[in-house]
Coordinates of C-alpha atoms and ligand atoms in Angstrom, one line a residue:
X1402 CA 0.0 0.0 0.0
X1403 CA 2.9 2.4 0.5
X1404 CA 6.3 3.2 -0.8
X1405 CA 7.9 4.8 2.3
X1406 CA 7.4 5.3 6.1
X1407 CA 6.7 9.0 7.0
X1408 CA 9.9 9.2 9.0
X1409 CA 12.0 8.1 6.0
X1410 CA 11.1 11.1 3.8
X1411 CA 13.8 13.6 3.3
X1412 CA 15.5 15.8 0.8
X1413 CA 17.1 12.9 -1.1
X1414 CA 13.6 12.2 -2.4
X1415 CA 12.8 15.6 -3.8
X1416 CA 10.7 15.4 -7.0
X1417 CA 9.9 11.8 -6.4
X1418 CA 6.3 10.6 -6.0
X1419 CA 5.8 8.7 -2.7
X1420 CA 2.9 7.0 -1.0
X1421 CA 2.6 6.8 2.8
X1422 CA 0.0 5.3 5.1
X1423 CA -0.4 6.6 8.6
X1424 CA -2.4 8.6 11.2
X1425 CA -3.3 12.3 11.2
X1426 CA -1.1 13.8 13.9
X1427 CA -2.3 17.3 13.3
X1428 CA -4.4 19.1 10.7
X1429 CA -4.2 22.8 10.0
X1430 CA -6.3 24.8 7.7
X1431 CA -4.2 27.7 6.3
X1432 CA -6.5 29.9 4.3
X1433 CA -7.7 27.3 1.8
X1434 CA -4.6 25.1 2.0
X1435 CA -4.7 22.1 4.3
X1436 CA -1.6 21.0 6.1
X1437 CA -1.5 17.4 7.4
X1438 CA 1.2 16.1 9.7
X1439 CA 1.1 12.4 9.0
X1440 CA 2.6 10.0 11.6
X1441 CA 3.6 6.4 11.5
X1442 CA 6.0 4.4 13.7
X1443 CA 9.0 6.0 12.0
X1444 CA 8.2 9.6 12.4
X1445 CA 6.1 12.6 11.2
X1446 CA 6.1 14.3 7.8
X1447 CA 4.2 17.3 6.5
X1448 CA 1.7 17.0 3.7
X1449 CA 0.2 20.0 1.8
X1450 CA -3.2 19.6 0.1
X1451 CA -4.5 22.4 -2.0
X1452 CA -8.0 22.9 -3.5
X1453 CA -6.8 22.2 -7.1
X1454 CA -6.9 18.5 -6.3
X1455 CA -10.6 18.6 -5.4
X1456 CA -11.1 15.0 -4.2
X1457 CA -7.9 15.0 -2.2
X1458 CA -8.8 18.3 -0.7
X1459 CA -12.3 17.1 0.3
X1460 CA -10.9 14.1 2.0
X1461 CA -8.2 16.1 3.8
X1462 CA -10.9 18.5 4.8
X1463 CA -12.9 15.9 6.6
X1464 CA -9.9 14.2 8.2
X1465 CA -9.5 14.6 11.9
X1466 CA -6.9 13.7 14.5
X1467 CA -6.0 10.0 14.3
X1468 CA -7.9 9.3 11.0
X1469 CA -6.0 6.7 9.0
X1470 CA -5.0 8.0 5.6
X1471 CA -3.1 6.9 2.5
X1472 CA -1.6 9.8 0.7
X1473 CA 0.3 9.9 -2.6
X1474 CA 2.2 13.1 -3.5
X1475 CA 5.4 14.6 -4.7
X1476 CA 8.3 15.5 -2.4
X1477 CA 9.5 19.1 -2.5
X1478 CA 11.8 21.3 -0.5
X1479 CA 9.9 23.5 2.0
X1480 CA 9.9 27.2 1.1
X1481 CA 12.7 29.2 2.7
X1482 CA 11.9 30.2 6.3
X1483 CA 9.4 27.3 6.9
X1484 CA 12.0 24.6 7.3
X1485 CA 12.3 22.8 10.7
X1486 CA 15.8 21.7 11.3
X1487 CA 14.7 19.9 14.5
X1488 CA 12.8 17.3 12.5
X1489 CA 14.4 14.6 10.4
X1490 CA 11.8 15.4 7.7
X1491 CA 11.9 19.1 8.4
X1492 CA 13.5 20.2 5.1
X1493 CA 10.8 18.8 2.9
X1494 CA 7.0 18.6 2.5
X1495 CA 4.9 16.5 0.2
X1496 CA 2.4 18.0 -2.2
X1497 CA -0.5 15.6 -2.0
X1498 CA -2.2 14.4 -5.2
X1499 CA -4.4 11.7 -3.7
X1500 CA -5.8 11.4 -0.2
X1501 CA -7.7 8.3 0.7
X1502 CA -9.4 7.9 4.1
X1503 CA -8.7 4.3 5.1
X1504 CA -10.5 4.7 8.4
X1505 CA -12.0 7.4 10.6
X1506 CA -11.3 7.8 14.3
X1507 CA -13.5 9.1 17.1
X1508 CA -12.0 11.9 19.2
X1509 CA -9.0 10.4 21.0
X1510 CA -9.0 10.4 24.9
X1511 CA -5.9 12.5 24.8
X1512 CA -3.7 14.3 22.3
X1513 CA -0.4 12.4 21.9
X1514 CA 1.8 15.3 22.8
X1515 CA -0.4 16.2 25.7
X1516 CA -0.3 12.8 27.3
X1517 CA 1.3 14.3 30.5
X1518 CA -2.0 15.9 31.4
X1519 CA -3.9 12.6 31.6
X1520 CA -3.1 10.1 34.3
X1521 CA -1.3 6.8 33.6
X1522 CA -4.6 5.0 34.1
X1523 CA -6.1 6.7 31.0
X1524 CA -3.0 6.0 29.0
X1525 CA -3.0 2.3 30.0
X1526 CA -6.7 2.0 29.3
X1527 CA -6.1 3.3 25.7
X1528 CA -2.7 1.7 25.4
X1529 CA -3.0 1.4 21.6
X1530 CA -3.1 5.2 21.5
X1531 CA -0.4 5.6 24.1
X1532 CA 1.8 3.3 22.1
X1533 CA 1.5 5.7 19.1
X1534 CA 3.7 8.2 21.0
X1535 CA 7.3 8.4 19.7
X1536 CA 8.6 8.0 23.2
X1537 CA 6.9 4.7 23.7
X1538 CA 7.7 3.5 20.2
X1539 CA 11.4 4.3 20.9
X1540 CA 11.4 2.3 24.1
X1541 CA 9.9 -0.8 22.5
X1542 CA 12.1 -0.4 19.5
X1543 CA 15.1 -0.4 21.8
X1544 CA 13.7 -3.4 23.6
X1545 CA 13.6 -5.3 20.3
X1546 CA 17.2 -4.3 19.5
X1547 CA 18.3 -5.5 22.9
X1548 CA 16.7 -8.9 22.5
X1549 CA 18.1 -9.1 19.0
X1550 CA 21.6 -8.2 20.1
X1551 CA 21.5 -10.7 23.0
X1552 CA 20.3 -13.5 20.7
X1553 CA 23.0 -12.7 18.2
X1554 CA 25.7 -12.8 20.9
X1555 CA 24.5 -16.0 22.4
X1556 CA 24.1 -17.8 19.0
X1557 CA 27.6 -16.7 18.2
X1558 CA 28.8 -18.3 21.4
X1559 CA 27.2 -21.6 20.5
X1560 CA 24.1 -21.3 22.6
X1561 CA 21.0 -23.0 21.3
X1562 CA 17.6 -21.4 21.7
X1563 CA 15.3 -24.2 23.1
X1564 CA 11.8 -23.7 24.3
X1565 CA 10.5 -25.2 27.5
X1566 CA 6.9 -25.8 28.6
X1567 CA 4.6 -23.2 30.1
X1568 CA 2.0 -25.6 31.4
X1569 CA 4.1 -27.5 33.8
X1570 CA 4.9 -28.5 37.4
X1571 CA 6.0 -26.1 40.0
X1572 CA 9.5 -24.7 39.5
X1573 CA 10.3 -22.9 42.8
X1574 CA 12.0 -19.5 42.8
X1575 CA 10.6 -18.3 46.1
X1576 CA 7.3 -17.0 44.9
X1577 CA 3.7 -18.4 44.7
X1578 CA 2.7 -20.4 41.6
X1579 CA 0.0 -19.5 39.1
X1580 CA -2.1 -22.5 38.8
X1581 CA -4.1 -23.6 35.7
X1582 CA -6.9 -26.1 36.2
X1583 CA -6.8 -29.1 33.9
X1584 CA -10.0 -29.7 32.0
X1585 CA -9.2 -33.3 31.2
X1586 CA -8.1 -34.2 34.7
X1587 CA -10.7 -32.5 36.8
X1588 CA -9.3 -31.5 40.2
X1589 CA -5.7 -31.4 38.9
X1590 CA -3.7 -28.3 38.1
X1591 CA -0.7 -27.3 36.1
X1592 CA 1.7 -24.6 37.4
X1593 CA 3.1 -21.9 35.2
X1594 CA 6.9 -21.9 35.5
X1595 CA 8.5 -19.4 37.9
X1596 CA 11.6 -20.0 35.6
X1597 CA 12.8 -22.7 33.2
X1598 CA 15.3 -23.7 35.8
X1599 CA 14.5 -27.4 36.0
X1600 CA 14.2 -27.8 32.3
X1601 CA 17.4 -26.1 31.5
X1602 CA 19.2 -28.4 33.9
X1603 CA 17.6 -31.4 32.2
X1604 CA 18.8 -30.1 28.9
X1605 CA 22.3 -30.1 30.3
X1606 CA 21.8 -33.7 31.4
X1607 CA 20.8 -34.4 27.8
X1608 CA 24.0 -33.0 26.6
X1609 CA 22.9 -29.8 24.9
X1610 CA 25.9 -28.1 26.5
X1611 CA 24.8 -24.5 25.9
X1612 CA 21.2 -23.4 26.1
X1613 CA 19.4 -20.0 26.1
X1614 CA 15.9 -18.8 25.9
X1615 CA 14.1 -15.5 26.1
X1616 CA 11.4 -17.0 28.4
X1617 CA 8.2 -15.8 30.0
X1618 CA 8.2 -16.6 33.7
X1619 CA 5.3 -16.2 36.2
X1620 CA 5.5 -15.4 39.8
X1621 CA 2.5 -14.6 41.9
X1622 CA 3.9 -11.7 43.8
X1623 CA 2.6 -8.2 44.6
X1624 CA 3.2 -5.5 42.0
X1625 CA 6.2 -3.3 42.4
X1626 CA 7.8 -0.7 40.1
X1627 CA 10.5 -3.1 39.1
X1628 CA 8.5 -6.3 39.3
X1629 CA 5.6 -7.8 37.4
X1630 CA 4.0 -11.2 38.0
X1631 CA 4.6 -12.0 34.3
X1632 CA 8.0 -11.1 33.1
X1633 CA 10.7 -12.1 30.7
X1634 CA 14.1 -13.7 31.4
X1635 CA 17.1 -14.1 29.3
X1636 CA 17.7 -17.6 30.6
X1637 CA 21.2 -19.2 30.1
X1638 CA 22.7 -22.6 31.1
X1639 CA 26.0 -24.3 30.1
X1640 CA 27.8 -27.5 30.9
X1641 CA 31.4 -28.1 32.0
X1642 CA 31.7 -24.6 33.4
X1643 CA 32.7 -22.9 36.6
X1644 CA 31.6 -19.6 38.1
X1645 CA 34.2 -17.7 36.1
X1646 CA 33.0 -19.1 32.8
X1647 CA 29.4 -18.1 33.2
X1648 CA 30.4 -14.7 34.7
X1649 CA 32.8 -14.1 31.8
X1650 CA 30.4 -15.0 29.0
X1651 CA 27.5 -13.0 30.5
X1652 CA 29.6 -10.0 31.5
X1653 CA 30.9 -9.8 27.9
X1654 CA 27.3 -10.1 26.7
X1655 CA 26.1 -7.1 28.8
X1656 CA 29.2 -5.1 27.8
X1657 CA 28.6 -5.7 24.1
X1658 CA 24.9 -4.9 24.5
X1659 CA 25.7 -1.5 26.1
X1660 CA 28.3 -0.8 23.4
X1661 CA 26.0 -1.7 20.5
X1662 CA 22.8 -0.2 21.8
X1663 CA 23.8 2.7 23.9
X1664 CA 27.4 3.4 22.7
X1665 CA 28.4 3.1 26.4
X1666 CA 31.6 1.5 27.5
X1667 CA 30.9 -0.1 30.9
X1668 CA 33.6 0.2 33.5
X1669 CA 35.2 -2.8 35.2
X1670 CA 32.9 -5.2 37.1
X1671 CA 34.4 -5.6 40.5
X1672 CA 33.6 -8.7 42.5
X1673 CA 32.4 -8.3 46.0
X1674 CA 31.4 -11.0 48.5
X1675 CA 27.8 -10.9 49.8
X1676 CA 29.2 -10.3 53.3
X1677 CA 31.2 -7.3 52.3
X1678 CA 28.2 -5.9 50.4
X1679 CA 26.0 -6.2 53.4
X1680 CA 28.7 -4.7 55.7
X1681 CA 29.6 -1.8 53.6
X1682 CA 26.3 -1.0 51.9
X1683 CA 23.6 -2.9 53.8
X1684 CA 22.4 -4.4 50.6
X1685 CA 23.2 -7.4 48.4
X1686 CA 22.7 -5.2 45.3
X1687 CA 24.7 -2.1 46.3
X1688 CA 24.5 1.0 44.1
X1689 CA 28.2 1.8 43.7
X1690 CA 27.4 5.2 42.1
X1691 CA 26.9 6.5 45.6
X1692 CA 30.0 7.3 47.6
X1693 CA 28.5 6.6 51.0
X1694 CA 29.3 3.6 53.2
X1695 CA 28.0 2.0 56.4
X1696 CA 30.6 1.8 59.2
X1697 CA 30.4 -0.7 62.0
X1698 CA 30.4 0.9 65.4
X1699 CA 29.3 -2.1 67.5
X1700 CA 32.4 -2.1 69.6
X1701 CA 32.1 1.6 70.5
X1702 CA 28.4 1.4 71.2
X1703 CA 28.8 -1.5 73.6
X1704 CA 30.5 1.1 75.8
X1705 CA 27.7 3.6 75.9
X1706 CA 25.1 4.0 78.6
X1707 CA 22.2 4.0 76.2
X1708 CA 20.2 0.8 75.8
X1709 CA 18.9 1.6 72.3
X1710 CA 22.5 1.4 71.1
X1711 CA 24.3 -0.8 73.6
X1712 CA 21.6 -3.5 73.3
X1713 CA 21.9 -4.2 69.5
X1714 CA 25.7 -3.6 69.7
X1715 CA 26.0 -6.5 72.1
X1716 CA 23.4 -8.8 70.6
X1717 CA 24.5 -11.7 68.3
X1718 CA 21.9 -10.7 65.7
X1719 CA 22.2 -7.0 66.3
X1720 CA 24.1 -4.3 64.5
X1721 CA 24.9 -0.6 65.0
X1722 CA 26.0 1.1 61.9
X1723 CA 26.9 4.7 61.1
X1724 CA 26.3 6.4 57.8
X1725 CA 28.3 9.6 57.2
X1726 CA 26.9 12.0 54.7
X1727 CA 29.5 14.7 53.7
X1728 CA 27.8 18.1 53.7
X1729 CA 24.7 16.7 55.3
X1730 CA 24.7 19.0 58.2
X1731 CA 22.7 21.4 56.1
X1732 CA 19.7 19.0 56.2
X1733 CA 16.8 20.7 58.0
X1734 CA 14.9 19.2 60.9
X1735 CA 12.0 18.6 58.5
X1736 CA 14.1 16.8 56.1
X1737 CA 15.6 14.6 58.9
X1738 CA 12.0 13.9 60.0
X1739 CA 11.2 12.8 56.5
X1740 CA 14.2 10.4 56.5
X1741 CA 13.1 9.1 59.9
X1742 CA 9.7 8.3 58.4
X1743 CA 11.4 6.7 55.4
X1744 CA 13.5 4.3 57.5
X1745 CA 10.4 3.4 59.4
X1746 CA 9.1 1.6 56.3
X1747 CA 11.9 -0.8 56.8
X1748 CA 11.1 -1.4 60.4
X1749 CA 13.6 1.0 62.0
X1750 CA 12.2 2.5 65.2
X1751 CA 14.0 5.8 64.8
X1752 CA 16.9 7.5 63.1
X1753 CA 19.6 8.9 65.4
X1754 CA 22.0 11.6 64.0
X1755 CA 24.9 13.8 64.8
X1756 CA 25.6 17.0 62.9
X1757 CA 29.2 18.0 62.9
X1758 CA 29.2 21.8 62.8
X1759 CA 32.7 22.4 64.0
X1760 CA 34.9 19.5 65.1
X1761 CA 37.6 21.7 66.6
X1762 CA 35.1 22.8 69.2
X1763 CA 34.7 19.3 70.6
X1764 CA 31.2 18.5 72.0
X1765 CA 30.2 22.1 71.6
X1766 CA 30.6 21.8 67.9
X1767 CA 28.2 18.9 67.6
X1768 CA 24.5 19.1 67.3
X1769 CA 22.6 15.9 68.1
X1770 CA 19.8 14.5 70.3
X1771 CA 22.0 11.5 71.3
X1772 CA 25.5 12.7 71.8
X1773 CA 25.0 13.3 75.5
X1774 CA 24.8 9.5 75.9
X1775 CA 28.1 8.8 74.2
X1776 CA 30.5 11.5 75.3
X1777 CA 33.0 8.8 76.3
X1778 CA 33.3 7.5 72.7
X1779 CA 32.3 10.4 70.5
X1780 CA 35.9 11.4 69.5
X1781 CA 36.7 7.8 68.5
X1782 CA 33.4 7.6 66.7
X1783 CA 34.1 10.7 64.7
X1784 CA 37.6 9.5 63.8
X1785 CA 36.2 6.1 62.8
X1786 CA 33.8 7.6 60.2
X1787 CA 36.3 10.3 59.2
X1788 CA 33.9 13.1 60.2
X1789 CA 34.6 16.6 59.0
X1790 CA 32.8 20.0 59.5
X1791 CA 29.5 20.1 57.7
X1792 CA 28.8 16.3 57.8
X1793 CA 25.9 14.5 59.3
X1794 CA 26.2 11.0 60.7
X1795 CA 23.1 8.8 60.8
X1796 CA 22.8 5.7 62.9
X1797 CA 20.9 2.5 62.7
X1798 CA 20.7 0.2 65.8
X1799 CA 18.5 -2.9 65.7
X1800 CA 18.6 -6.4 64.4
X1801 CA 21.2 -6.6 61.7
X1802 CA 18.6 -7.3 59.1
X1803 CA 16.6 -4.2 59.9
X1804 CA 19.7 -2.0 60.1
X1805 CA 20.9 -3.2 56.8
X1806 CA 17.6 -2.8 55.1
X1807 CA 16.8 0.6 56.6
X1808 CA 20.2 2.3 56.5
X1809 CA 20.9 0.6 53.1
X1810 CA 17.8 2.1 51.7
X1811 CA 18.5 5.5 53.3
X1812 CA 21.9 5.4 51.6
X1813 CA 20.3 5.0 48.2
X1814 CA 17.7 7.6 48.9
X1815 CA 20.3 10.2 50.1
X1816 CA 22.3 9.4 47.0
X1817 CA 19.4 10.3 44.8
X1818 CA 18.1 13.2 46.8
X1819 CA 21.4 14.9 47.2
X1820 CA 22.6 13.9 43.7
X1821 CA 25.7 12.2 45.0
X1822 CA 26.3 10.0 42.0
X1823 CA 29.9 9.7 41.0
X1824 CA 29.4 7.9 37.7
X1825 CA 26.6 7.0 35.3
X1826 CA 27.0 3.2 35.3
X1827 CA 28.4 1.1 38.2
X1828 CA 28.2 -2.6 37.6
X1829 CA 29.5 -5.3 39.9
X1830 CA 29.3 -9.0 40.7
X1831 CA 28.2 -10.1 44.1
X1832 CA 29.5 -13.6 45.0
X1833 CA 29.7 -16.0 48.0
X1834 CA 26.1 -15.8 49.0
X1835 CA 25.0 -17.8 52.0
X1836 CA 23.3 -21.0 50.9
X1837 CA 20.2 -20.5 53.2
X1838 CA 18.5 -17.8 55.1
X1839 CA 16.6 -18.4 58.3
X1840 CA 13.2 -16.9 59.1
X1841 CA 12.4 -15.8 62.6
X1842 CA 11.6 -19.4 63.6
X1843 CA 14.9 -20.6 62.4
X1844 CA 13.4 -22.3 59.4
X1845 CA 15.9 -22.4 56.5
X1846 CA 15.0 -21.5 52.9
X1847 CA 17.3 -21.2 49.9
X1848 CA 18.7 -17.8 49.2
X1849 CA 18.5 -18.5 45.5
X1850 CA 16.8 -21.8 44.6
X1851 CA 17.3 -25.3 46.0
X1852 CA 19.4 -26.4 42.9
X1853 CA 22.2 -24.1 43.7
X1854 CA 25.5 -25.8 44.6
X1855 CA 27.1 -25.1 48.0
X1856 CA 30.8 -24.5 48.0
X1857 CA 31.3 -27.4 50.5
X1858 CA 30.7 -31.1 50.8
X1859 CA 27.4 -32.7 51.7
X1860 CA 28.8 -33.6 55.1
X1861 CA 30.0 -30.0 55.8
X1862 CA 26.7 -28.7 54.6
X1863 CA 24.8 -30.9 57.0
X1864 CA 27.0 -30.1 59.9
X1865 CA 26.5 -26.3 59.6
X1866 CA 24.0 -25.3 57.0
X1867 CA 23.5 -21.8 58.3
X1868 CA 27.1 -20.8 57.6
X1869 CA 27.5 -22.6 54.3
X1870 CA 28.2 -20.5 51.2
X1871 CA 26.8 -21.1 47.8
X1872 CA 28.3 -21.0 44.3
X1873 CA 25.9 -18.3 43.3
X1874 CA 26.6 -14.9 41.7
X1875 CA 24.5 -11.9 40.9
X1876 CA 25.2 -9.2 38.4
X1877 CA 24.2 -5.8 39.8
X1878 CA 24.0 -2.5 37.9
X1879 CA 23.3 0.8 39.6
X1880 CA 21.7 -0.9 42.6
X1881 CA 19.5 -3.2 40.5
X1882 CA 19.9 -6.9 40.3
X1883 CA 20.2 -7.5 36.6
X1884 CA 20.6 -11.2 36.8
X1885 CA 21.5 -14.0 39.1
X1886 CA 22.7 -17.6 38.7
X1887 CA 24.8 -20.3 40.1
X1888 CA 26.7 -23.5 39.6
X1889 CA 24.2 -26.2 40.1
X1890 CA 24.2 -29.4 42.1
X1891 CA 24.9 -32.2 39.7
X1892 CA 25.2 -34.9 42.2
X1893 CA 22.1 -36.7 43.5
X1894 CA 23.4 -37.1 47.1
X1895 CA 24.1 -33.4 47.4
X1896 CA 20.7 -32.6 46.0
X1897 CA 19.0 -34.9 48.4
X1898 CA 21.0 -33.4 51.3
X1899 CA 19.8 -29.9 50.4
X1900 CA 16.2 -31.0 50.2
X1901 CA 16.6 -32.7 53.6
X1902 CA 18.0 -29.5 55.1
X1903 CA 15.1 -27.6 53.6
X1904 CA 12.7 -29.9 55.3
X1905 CA 11.5 -31.4 52.0
X1906 CA 10.9 -35.1 52.9
X1907 CA 11.9 -37.9 50.6
X1908 CA 8.4 -38.5 49.5
X1909 CA 7.7 -34.8 48.7
X1910 CA 11.1 -34.5 47.0
X1911 CA 10.2 -37.5 44.8
X1912 CA 6.8 -36.2 44.0
X1913 CA 7.9 -32.7 43.2
X1914 CA 11.4 -33.1 41.8
X1915 CA 11.7 -36.9 41.3
X1916 CA 12.4 -36.4 37.6
X1917 CA 15.4 -34.2 38.4
X1918 CA 16.7 -36.5 41.1
X1919 CA 16.3 -39.3 38.6
X1920 CA 18.1 -37.4 35.9
X1921 CA 21.0 -36.6 38.2
X1922 CA 21.7 -40.3 38.3
X1923 CA 22.1 -40.6 34.5
X1924 CA 25.3 -38.8 33.9
X1925 CA 24.6 -35.2 34.8
X1926 CA 27.5 -33.0 33.8
X1927 CA 28.8 -30.2 36.0
X1928 CA 26.7 -27.2 34.9
X1929 CA 25.6 -23.7 35.8
X1930 CA 23.9 -20.7 34.4
X1931 CA 22.3 -17.4 35.0
X1932 CA 19.1 -15.5 34.1
X1933 CA 18.7 -11.8 33.4
X1934 CA 15.5 -10.0 33.9
X1935 CA 14.9 -8.6 30.5
X1936 CA 12.3 -6.1 31.6
X1937 CA 14.6 -4.6 34.3
X1938 CA 17.5 -4.6 31.9
X1939 CA 15.6 -2.6 29.3
X1940 CA 14.2 -0.3 32.0
X1941 CA 17.7 0.6 33.1
X1942 CA 19.0 1.0 29.6
X1943 CA 16.2 3.3 28.4
X1944 CA 16.1 5.2 31.7
X1945 CA 12.5 4.2 32.5
X1946 CA 11.1 4.5 36.0
X1947 CA 8.7 1.5 35.8
X1948 CA 8.6 -1.7 34.0
X1949 CA 5.2 -0.7 32.5
X1950 CA 7.1 1.8 30.3
X1951 CA 9.0 -1.0 28.6
X1952 CA 6.3 -3.6 28.1
X1953 CA 3.5 -3.1 25.6
X1954 CA 0.6 -4.4 27.6
X1955 CA 0.0 -4.8 31.3
X1956 CA -1.7 -7.7 32.9
X1957 CA -5.5 -7.3 32.6
X1958 CA -7.9 -7.7 35.5
X1959 CA -8.6 -11.4 36.1
X1960 CA -12.1 -12.6 35.1
X1961 CA -14.3 -14.3 37.6
X1962 CA -14.2 -18.1 37.3
Ligands
LIG1481 N1 16.4 -19.7 37.7 C1 17.1 -18.6 38.3 C2 16.1 -17.4 38.4 O1 15.0 -17.5 37.8 C3 18.2 -18.1 37.5 C4 19.3 -19.1 37.5 O2 19.7 -19.6 38.5 O3 19.8 -19.3 36.3 O4 16.3 -16.5 39.2

């Protein structure tokens, strides 16, 4: 139906006759001449319809916003003074000869360039219109390029794209399953996969050696800005590999992706143990763009006569951490109150602080509601955090988990609010995760999934599961977990031991994962892999704030059964 996309028209086509199809972006009546800005997914071009071409003129005259037209005309240079150098098509216009109305449109719920005025709900309800906006088109186009580049890279590295079932048995990744009732087996259910984890491991047992898939995964979790219950993973697995192989291949993939799509050269990916990440940043996905660190002050706080601090400082599961913010003494009382509220979300009962106005003046130079309780250690404390005039020091004192979450989140918030970023992109690998985490009742659950290999023998694991480390690794970028994976258990005894520690009895293990336990007996090679969250990756690369901006359609409301 057409010869060109609107966005492709430019001065190289002057005097040529072209046909485009698209939507009326804007229609202007200029004293008998009608100007139509026509839009398609590639851009916008200006068409001029004059009354000499009577039929074309009549059709242009009845066209309204978002009508679908097919126009044929001759490309010509725009008259001097009417060019628009900001538009790729801004040097030319097309003198229309034929205008055909392919479809009409009722008045749209919002003008594309006035989308900001309507709420996101209206945009999502009329998503097909929202998706006509150049901004949305660009994001989805970039997403397509990202998938394409990833596929090309992995194919080049000898990975095979293999699909795995969607109607399946539960594949645990720590969330609830979506269940699909079976019509033919009344009372029975399928589960949608939380990831293709088990299948990719079976493919390794089969000998496929290198597998990938851009796979839909389903986890019944609450919505968050960077999470959707239905999402897409770049799922990868390889045989006869160790941690460094998978990390090397995937790091090179992300590096190449950034080069090709964004023309960005990512810096080095440092490796940091999970423990160090928690100690220094209170997070297993530290945002290394922010030059703030948590400092342990347990030993000092054990010496103060202030229960709120000395209690957690002496408790086994407690932590007192300080966060020094250079220049933070200028924060107002109101701002500090806001931050106190903020850490409350993470369970912190308060937020203590010391403002360092003038260190040389000793206690006089400090301003703080708590310093009177710690006069005996305050100098040492200030030395420890390297306090200088103008700084503020925040404190978290509670169970270590709460301090890490609260002060870790505060660090990220301060980084954003005070614009402390030192670089645009800060990637890293987090390694040496604990195998398990314990809930408040001491029940263990896998930190990743139960197929992750520990870095010790089954006997050692059994003897002290709580301190065992795993062979897992996460790739983190700007405080977001881009992907995570591990070397897997390929030995049946080890797999049974892990199930046992997790309290999964033999019968349950057989019923749920019998096929994996069986497969491990038939020559399973050492193997490992990783999965990236594609939605999050795209979100970071295009600078979007929510995943909804980088997926075409959101999940609709569920229907009653
Ligand atoms: N299956 C894991 C996940 O979905 C990734 C992996 O271990 O490869 O998070």
